[in-house]
Amino acid sequence: MASPSLVVLSMIPVLHSILSMASASLSCVLQCESEVNMRLYLHQIAAGPGINQVEIVTSSKPSEFGLTAVTDWTVIDGPNPATATIVARTKGMQVQADVAGPGWFNYFSMVFEKNSRSFLYTFGLV
């Protein structure tokens, strides 16, 4: 189940693009928008010390169709968890929703560490 975290990360730039499109009714008279580009990594530990996800529904299917896990992942600013800084936390669930597999349906809330009022809710099939 390591591959879903990489796929979920690829959703973040897409979500950013969607969220950054402002409608005319939401525009400011003054310059109030800015673009932030960040490369973030979901730190997913499925087994062993520091586990941050638990399977709550198992599956006997070859593709693990129906497997469901509860997640409490950290979001870090670098690929090495030992040297990276935690910038956010995500809490949610993922479900293997494709009979042929893999096709993970993820839904979670991401709350940023520095400003707990900054958050992102996301869901989708990856």
mmCIF file of N, CA and C in Angstrom:
data_model
loop_
_atom_site.group_PDB
_atom_site.id
_atom_site.type_symbol
_atom_site.label_atom_id
_atom_site.label_comp_id
_atom_site.label_asym_id
_atom_site.label_seq_id
_atom_site.Cartn_x
_atom_site.Cartn_y
_atom_site.Cartn_z
ATOM 1 N N MET A 1 0.806 -1.202 0.000
ATOM 2 C CA MET A 1 0.000 0.000 0.000
ATOM 3 C C MET A 1 0.846 1.260 0.000
ATOM 4 N N ALA A 2 2.115 1.167 -0.344
ATOM 5 C CA ALA A 2 2.957 2.366 -0.380
ATOM 6 C C ALA A 2 2.635 3.251 -1.565
ATOM 7 N N SER A 3 2.184 2.682 -2.660
ATOM 8 C CA SER A 3 1.929 3.476 -3.856
ATOM 9 C C SER A 3 0.790 4.478 -3.716
ATOM 10 N N PRO A 4 -0.261 4.233 -2.898
ATOM 11 C CA PRO A 4 -1.324 5.242 -2.800
ATOM 12 C C PRO A 4 -0.831 6.593 -2.303
ATOM 13 N N SER A 5 0.188 6.618 -1.422
ATOM 14 C CA SER A 5 0.655 7.909 -0.918
ATOM 15 C C SER A 5 1.281 8.735 -2.031
ATOM 16 N N LEU A 6 2.002 8.082 -2.940
ATOM 17 C CA LEU A 6 2.594 8.821 -4.053
ATOM 18 C C LEU A 6 1.520 9.344 -4.986
ATOM 19 N N VAL A 7 0.481 8.554 -5.192
ATOM 20 C CA VAL A 7 -0.604 8.977 -6.069
ATOM 21 C C VAL A 7 -1.375 10.118 -5.437
ATOM 22 N N VAL A 8 -1.598 10.033 -4.121
ATOM 23 C CA VAL A 8 -2.309 11.103 -3.423
ATOM 24 C C VAL A 8 -1.524 12.398 -3.530
ATOM 25 N N LEU A 9 -0.195 12.312 -3.428
ATOM 26 C CA LEU A 9 0.622 13.520 -3.552
ATOM 27 C C LEU A 9 0.467 14.166 -4.913
ATOM 28 N N SER A 10 0.282 13.345 -5.937
ATOM 29 C CA SER A 10 0.114 13.921 -7.269
ATOM 30 C C SER A 10 -1.209 14.663 -7.392
ATOM 31 N N MET A 11 -2.166 14.388 -6.498
ATOM 32 C CA MET A 11 -3.448 15.096 -6.519
ATOM 33 C C MET A 11 -3.312 16.513 -5.982
ATOM 34 N N ILE A 12 -2.341 16.744 -5.101
ATOM 35 C CA ILE A 12 -2.234 18.036 -4.433
ATOM 36 C C ILE A 12 -2.031 19.182 -5.418
ATOM 37 N N PRO A 13 -1.108 19.098 -6.418
ATOM 38 C CA PRO A 13 -0.997 20.211 -7.375
ATOM 39 C C PRO A 13 -2.286 20.431 -8.172
ATOM 40 N N VAL A 14 -2.980 19.357 -8.505
ATOM 41 C CA VAL A 14 -4.241 19.494 -9.240
ATOM 42 C C VAL A 14 -5.265 20.212 -8.382
ATOM 43 N N LEU A 15 -5.361 19.806 -7.117
ATOM 44 C CA LEU A 15 -6.305 20.463 -6.213
ATOM 45 C C LEU A 15 -5.945 21.934 -6.032
ATOM 46 N N HIS A 16 -4.642 22.215 -5.953
ATOM 47 C CA HIS A 16 -4.216 23.606 -5.810
ATOM 48 C C HIS A 16 -4.670 24.430 -7.012
ATOM 49 N N SER A 17 -4.528 23.869 -8.204
ATOM 50 C CA SER A 17 -4.942 24.582 -9.418
ATOM 51 C C SER A 17 -6.430 24.874 -9.399
ATOM 52 N N ILE A 18 -7.204 23.889 -8.983
ATOM 53 C CA ILE A 18 -8.656 24.072 -8.937
ATOM 54 C C ILE A 18 -9.030 25.127 -7.910
ATOM 55 N N LEU A 19 -8.415 25.035 -6.721
ATOM 56 C CA LEU A 19 -8.757 25.971 -5.658
ATOM 57 C C LEU A 19 -8.278 27.388 -5.940
ATOM 58 N N SER A 20 -7.239 27.532 -6.766
ATOM 59 C CA SER A 20 -6.708 28.870 -7.026
ATOM 60 C C SER A 20 -7.489 29.630 -8.094
ATOM 61 N N MET A 21 -8.420 28.964 -8.777
ATOM 62 C CA MET A 21 -9.241 29.651 -9.774
ATOM 63 C C MET A 21 -10.330 30.447 -9.052
ATOM 64 N N ALA A 22 -10.237 31.744 -9.101
ATOM 65 C CA ALA A 22 -11.209 32.586 -8.405
ATOM 66 C C ALA A 22 -12.284 33.060 -9.375
ATOM 67 N N SER A 23 -13.499 33.091 -8.903
ATOM 68 C CA SER A 23 -14.569 33.634 -9.741
ATOM 69 C C SER A 23 -14.565 35.155 -9.613
ATOM 70 N N ALA A 24 -15.201 35.822 -10.553
ATOM 71 C CA ALA A 24 -15.221 37.290 -10.543
ATOM 72 C C ALA A 24 -15.859 37.823 -9.271
ATOM 73 N N SER A 25 -16.850 37.129 -8.748
ATOM 74 C CA SER A 25 -17.530 37.617 -7.553
ATOM 75 C C SER A 25 -16.648 37.514 -6.315
ATOM 76 N N LEU A 26 -15.584 36.716 -6.375
ATOM 77 C CA LEU A 26 -14.703 36.570 -5.230
ATOM 78 C C LEU A 26 -13.423 37.387 -5.367
ATOM 79 N N SER A 27 -13.279 38.117 -6.447
ATOM 80 C CA SER A 27 -12.050 38.870 -6.689
ATOM 81 C C SER A 27 -11.955 40.072 -5.760
ATOM 82 N N CYS A 28 -10.726 40.428 -5.440
ATOM 83 C CA CYS A 28 -10.469 41.597 -4.605
ATOM 84 C C CYS A 28 -10.128 42.782 -5.499
ATOM 85 N N VAL A 29 -10.403 43.973 -5.011
ATOM 86 C CA VAL A 29 -10.022 45.175 -5.729
ATOM 87 C C VAL A 29 -8.504 45.313 -5.686
ATOM 88 N N LEU A 30 -7.919 45.054 -4.531
ATOM 89 C CA LEU A 30 -6.473 45.106 -4.367
ATOM 90 C C LEU A 30 -5.875 43.732 -4.675
ATOM 91 N N GLN A 31 -4.580 43.724 -4.922
ATOM 92 C CA GLN A 31 -3.895 42.456 -5.152
ATOM 93 C C GLN A 31 -3.949 41.631 -3.862
ATOM 94 N N CYS A 32 -4.691 40.538 -3.876
ATOM 95 C CA CYS A 32 -4.827 39.738 -2.661
ATOM 96 C C CYS A 32 -4.483 38.275 -2.885
ATOM 97 N N GLU A 33 -4.138 37.921 -4.093
ATOM 98 C CA GLU A 33 -3.834 36.532 -4.377
ATOM 99 C C GLU A 33 -2.334 36.347 -4.531
ATOM 100 N N SER A 34 -1.871 35.212 -4.126
ATOM 101 C CA SER A 34 -0.474 34.859 -4.355
ATOM 102 C C SER A 34 -0.409 33.363 -4.620
ATOM 103 N N GLU A 35 0.605 32.975 -5.331
ATOM 104 C CA GLU A 35 0.769 31.571 -5.674
ATOM 105 C C GLU A 35 1.879 30.985 -4.822
ATOM 106 N N VAL A 36 1.607 29.834 -4.249
ATOM 107 C CA VAL A 36 2.588 29.140 -3.432
ATOM 108 C C VAL A 36 2.821 27.771 -4.053
ATOM 109 N N ASN A 37 4.062 27.467 -4.349
ATOM 110 C CA ASN A 37 4.419 26.152 -4.880
ATOM 111 C C ASN A 37 5.236 25.417 -3.830
ATOM 112 N N MET A 38 4.747 24.258 -3.434
ATOM 113 C CA MET A 38 5.437 23.459 -2.431
ATOM 114 C C MET A 38 5.440 22.004 -2.880
ATOM 115 N N ARG A 39 6.503 21.307 -2.602
ATOM 116 C CA ARG A 39 6.553 19.862 -2.834
ATOM 117 C C ARG A 39 6.430 19.209 -1.465
ATOM 118 N N LEU A 40 5.326 18.506 -1.261
ATOM 119 C CA LEU A 40 5.048 17.882 0.027
ATOM 120 C C LEU A 40 4.966 16.370 -0.131
ATOM 121 N N TYR A 41 5.217 15.668 0.960
ATOM 122 C CA TYR A 41 5.230 14.213 0.953
ATOM 123 C C TYR A 41 4.340 13.692 2.076
ATOM 124 N N LEU A 42 3.440 12.769 1.741
ATOM 125 C CA LEU A 42 2.655 12.087 2.766
ATOM 126 C C LEU A 42 3.536 11.007 3.365
ATOM 127 N N HIS A 43 3.656 11.001 4.665
ATOM 128 C CA HIS A 43 4.466 9.989 5.341
ATOM 129 C C HIS A 43 3.520 8.892 5.822
ATOM 130 N N GLN A 44 3.512 7.796 5.092
ATOM 131 C CA GLN A 44 2.575 6.696 5.300
ATOM 132 C C GLN A 44 3.333 5.502 5.876
ATOM 133 N N ILE A 45 2.901 5.018 7.059
ATOM 134 C CA ILE A 45 3.523 3.852 7.687
ATOM 135 C C ILE A 45 2.424 2.826 7.936
ATOM 136 N N ALA A 46 2.437 1.749 7.146
ATOM 137 C CA ALA A 46 1.375 0.743 7.213
ATOM 138 C C ALA A 46 1.648 -0.340 8.251
ATOM 139 N N ALA A 47 2.900 -0.501 8.682
ATOM 140 C CA ALA A 47 3.230 -1.545 9.655
ATOM 141 C C ALA A 47 4.492 -1.155 10.411
ATOM 142 N N GLY A 48 4.662 -1.734 11.587
ATOM 143 C CA GLY A 48 5.868 -1.510 12.376
ATOM 144 C C GLY A 48 5.758 -0.316 13.300
ATOM 145 N N PRO A 49 6.911 0.127 13.835
ATOM 146 C CA PRO A 49 6.908 1.260 14.763
ATOM 147 C C PRO A 49 6.418 2.539 14.079
ATOM 148 N N GLY A 50 5.672 3.324 14.790
ATOM 149 C CA GLY A 50 5.181 4.585 14.242
ATOM 150 C C GLY A 50 4.033 4.430 13.267
ATOM 151 N N ILE A 51 3.362 3.293 13.282
ATOM 152 C CA ILE A 51 2.256 3.032 12.350
ATOM 153 C C ILE A 51 1.258 4.195 12.383
ATOM 154 N N ASN A 52 0.826 4.643 11.202
ATOM 155 C CA ASN A 52 -0.125 5.755 11.153
ATOM 156 C C ASN A 52 -1.318 5.459 10.247
ATOM 157 N N GLN A 53 -1.549 4.187 10.008
ATOM 158 C CA GLN A 53 -2.777 3.767 9.330
ATOM 159 C C GLN A 53 -3.085 2.338 9.753
ATOM 160 N N VAL A 54 -4.372 2.028 9.837
ATOM 161 C CA VAL A 54 -4.812 0.711 10.278
ATOM 162 C C VAL A 54 -5.896 0.223 9.339
ATOM 163 N N GLU A 55 -5.749 -1.012 8.877
ATOM 164 C CA GLU A 55 -6.797 -1.626 8.063
ATOM 165 C C GLU A 55 -7.967 -1.975 8.973
ATOM 166 N N ILE A 56 -9.152 -1.490 8.623
ATOM 167 C CA ILE A 56 -10.335 -1.807 9.422
ATOM 168 C C ILE A 56 -11.249 -2.796 8.712
ATOM 169 N N VAL A 57 -11.083 -2.926 7.391
ATOM 170 C CA VAL A 57 -11.798 -3.933 6.606
ATOM 171 C C VAL A 57 -10.761 -4.593 5.705
ATOM 172 N N THR A 58 -10.603 -5.907 5.833
ATOM 173 C CA THR A 58 -9.652 -6.621 4.984
ATOM 174 C C THR A 58 -10.377 -7.173 3.766
ATOM 175 N N SER A 59 -9.614 -7.722 2.832
ATOM 176 C CA SER A 59 -10.192 -8.251 1.606
ATOM 177 C C SER A 59 -9.504 -9.555 1.233
ATOM 178 N N SER A 60 -10.277 -10.474 0.678
ATOM 179 C CA SER A 60 -9.711 -11.739 0.201
ATOM 180 C C SER A 60 -9.527 -11.727 -1.313
ATOM 181 N N LYS A 61 -9.863 -10.625 -1.953
ATOM 182 C CA LYS A 61 -9.738 -10.508 -3.410
ATOM 183 C C LYS A 61 -8.278 -10.270 -3.800
ATOM 184 N N PRO A 62 -7.858 -10.771 -4.985
ATOM 185 C CA PRO A 62 -6.473 -10.549 -5.420
ATOM 186 C C PRO A 62 -6.101 -9.063 -5.502
ATOM 187 N N SER A 63 -7.019 -8.219 -5.895
ATOM 188 C CA SER A 63 -6.734 -6.783 -6.009
ATOM 189 C C SER A 63 -6.947 -6.048 -4.691
ATOM 190 N N GLU A 64 -7.312 -6.780 -3.637
ATOM 191 C CA GLU A 64 -7.652 -6.220 -2.325
ATOM 192 C C GLU A 64 -8.880 -5.319 -2.392
ATOM 193 N N PHE A 65 -9.748 -5.561 -3.370
ATOM 194 C CA PHE A 65 -10.975 -4.779 -3.527
ATOM 195 C C PHE A 65 -11.754 -4.778 -2.215
ATOM 196 N N GLY A 66 -12.119 -3.595 -1.753
ATOM 197 C CA GLY A 66 -12.873 -3.449 -0.517
ATOM 198 C C GLY A 66 -12.026 -3.166 0.705
ATOM 199 N N LEU A 67 -10.718 -3.359 0.610
ATOM 200 C CA LEU A 67 -9.850 -3.077 1.744
ATOM 201 C C LEU A 67 -10.029 -1.614 2.149
ATOM 202 N N THR A 68 -10.192 -1.382 3.429
ATOM 203 C CA THR A 68 -10.423 -0.031 3.942
ATOM 204 C C THR A 68 -9.465 0.236 5.094
ATOM 205 N N ALA A 69 -8.871 1.402 5.112
ATOM 206 C CA ALA A 69 -7.925 1.773 6.167
ATOM 207 C C ALA A 69 -8.241 3.170 6.683
ATOM 208 N N VAL A 70 -8.051 3.343 7.987
ATOM 209 C CA VAL A 70 -8.148 4.650 8.625
ATOM 210 C C VAL A 70 -6.733 5.213 8.668
ATOM 211 N N THR A 71 -6.581 6.489 8.323
ATOM 212 C CA THR A 71 -5.249 7.080 8.219
ATOM 213 C C THR A 71 -5.088 8.314 9.102
ATOM 214 N N ASP A 72 -3.881 8.491 9.595
ATOM 215 C CA ASP A 72 -3.479 9.679 10.346
ATOM 216 C C ASP A 72 -2.048 9.999 9.915
ATOM 217 N N TRP A 73 -1.892 10.418 8.653
ATOM 218 C CA TRP A 73 -0.582 10.627 8.056
ATOM 219 C C TRP A 73 -0.042 12.011 8.390
ATOM 220 N N THR A 74 1.278 12.095 8.440
ATOM 221 C CA THR A 74 1.919 13.401 8.516
ATOM 222 C C THR A 74 2.291 13.824 7.098
ATOM 223 N N VAL A 75 2.325 15.122 6.884
ATOM 224 C CA VAL A 75 2.754 15.689 5.607
ATOM 225 C C VAL A 75 4.056 16.410 5.903
ATOM 226 N N ILE A 76 5.112 16.036 5.173
ATOM 227 C CA ILE A 76 6.438 16.576 5.447
ATOM 228 C C ILE A 76 6.981 17.308 4.222
ATOM 229 N N ASP A 77 8.004 18.123 4.444
ATOM 230 C CA ASP A 77 8.535 18.957 3.358
ATOM 231 C C ASP A 77 9.728 18.344 2.632
ATOM 232 N N GLY A 78 10.045 17.102 2.901
ATOM 233 C CA GLY A 78 11.147 16.438 2.212
ATOM 234 C C GLY A 78 10.946 14.939 2.181
ATOM 235 N N PRO A 79 11.673 14.244 1.314
ATOM 236 C CA PRO A 79 11.470 12.805 1.166
ATOM 237 C C PRO A 79 12.017 11.974 2.327
ATOM 238 N N ASN A 80 12.909 12.529 3.137
ATOM 239 C CA ASN A 80 13.497 11.792 4.250
ATOM 240 C C ASN A 80 12.808 12.198 5.553
ATOM 241 N N PRO A 81 11.992 11.323 6.138
ATOM 242 C CA PRO A 81 11.277 11.673 7.367
ATOM 243 C C PRO A 81 12.197 12.047 8.532
ATOM 244 N N ALA A 82 13.426 11.545 8.528
ATOM 245 C CA ALA A 82 14.351 11.835 9.624
ATOM 246 C C ALA A 82 14.819 13.286 9.621
ATOM 247 N N THR A 83 14.855 13.910 8.455
ATOM 248 C CA THR A 83 15.356 15.286 8.369
ATOM 249 C C THR A 83 14.284 16.293 7.959
ATOM 250 N N ALA A 84 13.120 15.818 7.565
ATOM 251 C CA ALA A 84 12.056 16.713 7.088
ATOM 252 C C ALA A 84 11.280 17.315 8.256
ATOM 253 N N THR A 85 10.588 18.388 7.965
ATOM 254 C CA THR A 85 9.733 19.065 8.938
ATOM 255 C C THR A 85 8.278 18.718 8.648
ATOM 256 N N ILE A 86 7.525 18.452 9.703
ATOM 257 C CA ILE A 86 6.092 18.205 9.539
ATOM 258 C C ILE A 86 5.414 19.542 9.270
ATOM 259 N N VAL A 87 4.711 19.647 8.145
ATOM 260 C CA VAL A 87 4.024 20.892 7.800
ATOM 261 C C VAL A 87 2.511 20.770 7.938
ATOM 262 N N ALA A 88 2.007 19.540 7.949
ATOM 263 C CA ALA A 88 0.560 19.340 8.075
ATOM 264 C C ALA A 88 0.295 17.913 8.533
ATOM 265 N N ARG A 89 -0.944 17.668 8.886
ATOM 266 C CA ARG A 89 -1.394 16.318 9.243
ATOM 267 C C ARG A 89 -2.684 16.042 8.487
ATOM 268 N N THR A 90 -2.825 14.791 8.048
ATOM 269 C CA THR A 90 -4.055 14.395 7.368
ATOM 270 C C THR A 90 -4.721 13.289 8.161
ATOM 271 N N LYS A 91 -6.019 13.369 8.248
ATOM 272 C CA LYS A 91 -6.803 12.336 8.922
ATOM 273 C C LYS A 91 -7.945 11.966 7.996
ATOM 274 N N GLY A 92 -8.115 10.665 7.783
ATOM 275 C CA GLY A 92 -9.173 10.236 6.883
ATOM 276 C C GLY A 92 -9.179 8.745 6.667
ATOM 277 N N MET A 93 -9.638 8.353 5.484
ATOM 278 C CA MET A 93 -9.746 6.940 5.143
ATOM 279 C C MET A 93 -9.366 6.733 3.685
ATOM 280 N N GLN A 94 -8.986 5.496 3.364
ATOM 281 C CA GLN A 94 -8.760 5.105 1.979
ATOM 282 C C GLN A 94 -9.387 3.737 1.765
ATOM 283 N N VAL A 95 -9.976 3.575 0.580
ATOM 284 C CA VAL A 95 -10.677 2.342 0.230
ATOM 285 C C VAL A 95 -10.178 1.878 -1.130
ATOM 286 N N GLN A 96 -9.832 0.607 -1.245
ATOM 287 C CA GLN A 96 -9.480 0.024 -2.546
ATOM 288 C C GLN A 96 -10.801 -0.194 -3.280
ATOM 289 N N ALA A 97 -11.089 0.691 -4.241
ATOM 290 C CA ALA A 97 -12.420 0.756 -4.858
ATOM 291 C C ALA A 97 -12.440 0.320 -6.310
ATOM 292 N N ASP A 98 -11.424 -0.402 -6.755
ATOM 293 C CA ASP A 98 -11.365 -0.862 -8.143
ATOM 294 C C ASP A 98 -11.182 -2.377 -8.143
ATOM 295 N N VAL A 99 -12.130 -3.104 -8.734
ATOM 296 C CA VAL A 99 -12.070 -4.564 -8.750
ATOM 297 C C VAL A 99 -10.786 -5.043 -9.417
ATOM 298 N N ALA A 100 -10.367 -4.377 -10.492
ATOM 299 C CA ALA A 100 -9.143 -4.765 -11.191
ATOM 300 C C ALA A 100 -7.899 -4.286 -10.445
ATOM 301 N N GLY A 101 -8.032 -3.241 -9.628
ATOM 302 C CA GLY A 101 -6.979 -2.676 -8.802
ATOM 303 C C GLY A 101 -5.773 -2.207 -9.600
ATOM 304 N N PRO A 102 -4.921 -1.349 -9.078
ATOM 305 C CA PRO A 102 -5.234 -0.549 -7.904
ATOM 306 C C PRO A 102 -6.071 0.674 -8.264
ATOM 307 N N GLY A 103 -6.906 1.070 -7.385
ATOM 308 C CA GLY A 103 -7.748 2.248 -7.559
ATOM 309 C C GLY A 103 -8.228 2.687 -6.193
ATOM 310 N N TRP A 104 -7.435 3.486 -5.545
ATOM 311 C CA TRP A 104 -7.718 3.891 -4.168
ATOM 312 C C TRP A 104 -8.594 5.137 -4.135
ATOM 313 N N PHE A 105 -9.688 5.053 -3.397
ATOM 314 C CA PHE A 105 -10.537 6.212 -3.133
ATOM 315 C C PHE A 105 -10.089 6.752 -1.785
ATOM 316 N N ASN A 106 -9.597 7.975 -1.778
ATOM 317 C CA ASN A 106 -9.085 8.610 -0.565
ATOM 318 C C ASN A 106 -9.963 9.787 -0.182
ATOM 319 N N TYR A 107 -10.178 9.952 1.085
ATOM 320 C CA TYR A 107 -10.790 11.181 1.570
ATOM 321 C C TYR A 107 -10.160 11.505 2.915
ATOM 322 N N PHE A 108 -9.747 12.765 3.024
ATOM 323 C CA PHE A 108 -9.089 13.183 4.252
ATOM 324 C C PHE A 108 -9.157 14.692 4.404
ATOM 325 N N SER A 109 -8.920 15.144 5.623
ATOM 326 C CA SER A 109 -8.746 16.570 5.882
ATOM 327 C C SER A 109 -7.274 16.787 6.210
ATOM 328 N N MET A 110 -6.717 17.843 5.651
ATOM 329 C CA MET A 110 -5.319 18.198 5.894
ATOM 330 C C MET A 110 -5.314 19.528 6.639
ATOM 331 N N VAL A 111 -4.718 19.523 7.821
ATOM 332 C CA VAL A 111 -4.626 20.739 8.625
ATOM 333 C C VAL A 111 -3.152 21.110 8.738
ATOM 334 N N PHE A 112 -2.823 22.341 8.355
ATOM 335 C CA PHE A 112 -1.437 22.792 8.372
ATOM 336 C C PHE A 112 -1.017 23.164 9.789
ATOM 337 N N GLU A 113 0.236 22.910 10.118
ATOM 338 C CA GLU A 113 0.759 23.084 11.469
ATOM 339 C C GLU A 113 0.869 24.543 11.896
ATOM 340 N N LYS A 114 1.419 25.408 11.034
ATOM 341 C CA LYS A 114 1.705 26.792 11.438
ATOM 342 C C LYS A 114 0.441 27.598 11.689
ATOM 343 N N ASN A 115 -0.584 27.342 10.921
ATOM 344 C CA ASN A 115 -1.837 28.069 11.083
ATOM 345 C C ASN A 115 -2.955 27.045 11.033
ATOM 346 N N SER A 116 -3.419 26.638 12.190
ATOM 347 C CA SER A 116 -4.399 25.551 12.244
ATOM 348 C C SER A 116 -5.725 25.918 11.579
ATOM 349 N N ARG A 117 -5.873 27.182 11.193
ATOM 350 C CA ARG A 117 -7.082 27.562 10.452
ATOM 351 C C ARG A 117 -6.920 27.320 8.960
ATOM 352 N N SER A 118 -5.719 26.922 8.532
ATOM 353 C CA SER A 118 -5.486 26.594 7.125
ATOM 354 C C SER A 118 -5.670 25.097 6.946
ATOM 355 N N PHE A 119 -6.601 24.740 6.087
ATOM 356 C CA PHE A 119 -6.899 23.323 5.918
ATOM 357 C C PHE A 119 -7.352 23.057 4.496
ATOM 358 N N LEU A 120 -7.373 21.786 4.154
ATOM 359 C CA LEU A 120 -7.798 21.343 2.840
ATOM 360 C C LEU A 120 -8.559 20.042 3.016
ATOM 361 N N TYR A 121 -9.756 19.985 2.475
ATOM 362 C CA TYR A 121 -10.526 18.743 2.465
ATOM 363 C C TYR A 121 -10.461 18.189 1.055
ATOM 364 N N THR A 122 -10.199 16.902 0.942
ATOM 365 C CA THR A 122 -10.085 16.321 -0.390
ATOM 366 C C THR A 122 -10.629 14.901 -0.416
ATOM 367 N N PHE A 123 -11.092 14.519 -1.583
ATOM 368 C CA PHE A 123 -11.486 13.134 -1.798
ATOM 369 C C PHE A 123 -11.393 12.846 -3.278
ATOM 370 N N GLY A 124 -11.215 11.591 -3.602
ATOM 371 C CA GLY A 124 -11.166 11.215 -5.004
ATOM 372 C C GLY A 124 -10.527 9.867 -5.219
ATOM 373 N N LEU A 125 -10.707 9.363 -6.410
ATOM 374 C CA LEU A 125 -10.169 8.077 -6.816
ATOM 375 C C LEU A 125 -8.822 8.291 -7.480
ATOM 376 N N VAL A 126 -7.810 7.629 -6.985
ATOM 377 C CA VAL A 126 -6.469 7.746 -7.560
ATOM 378 C C VAL A 126 -5.901 6.379 -7.860
#
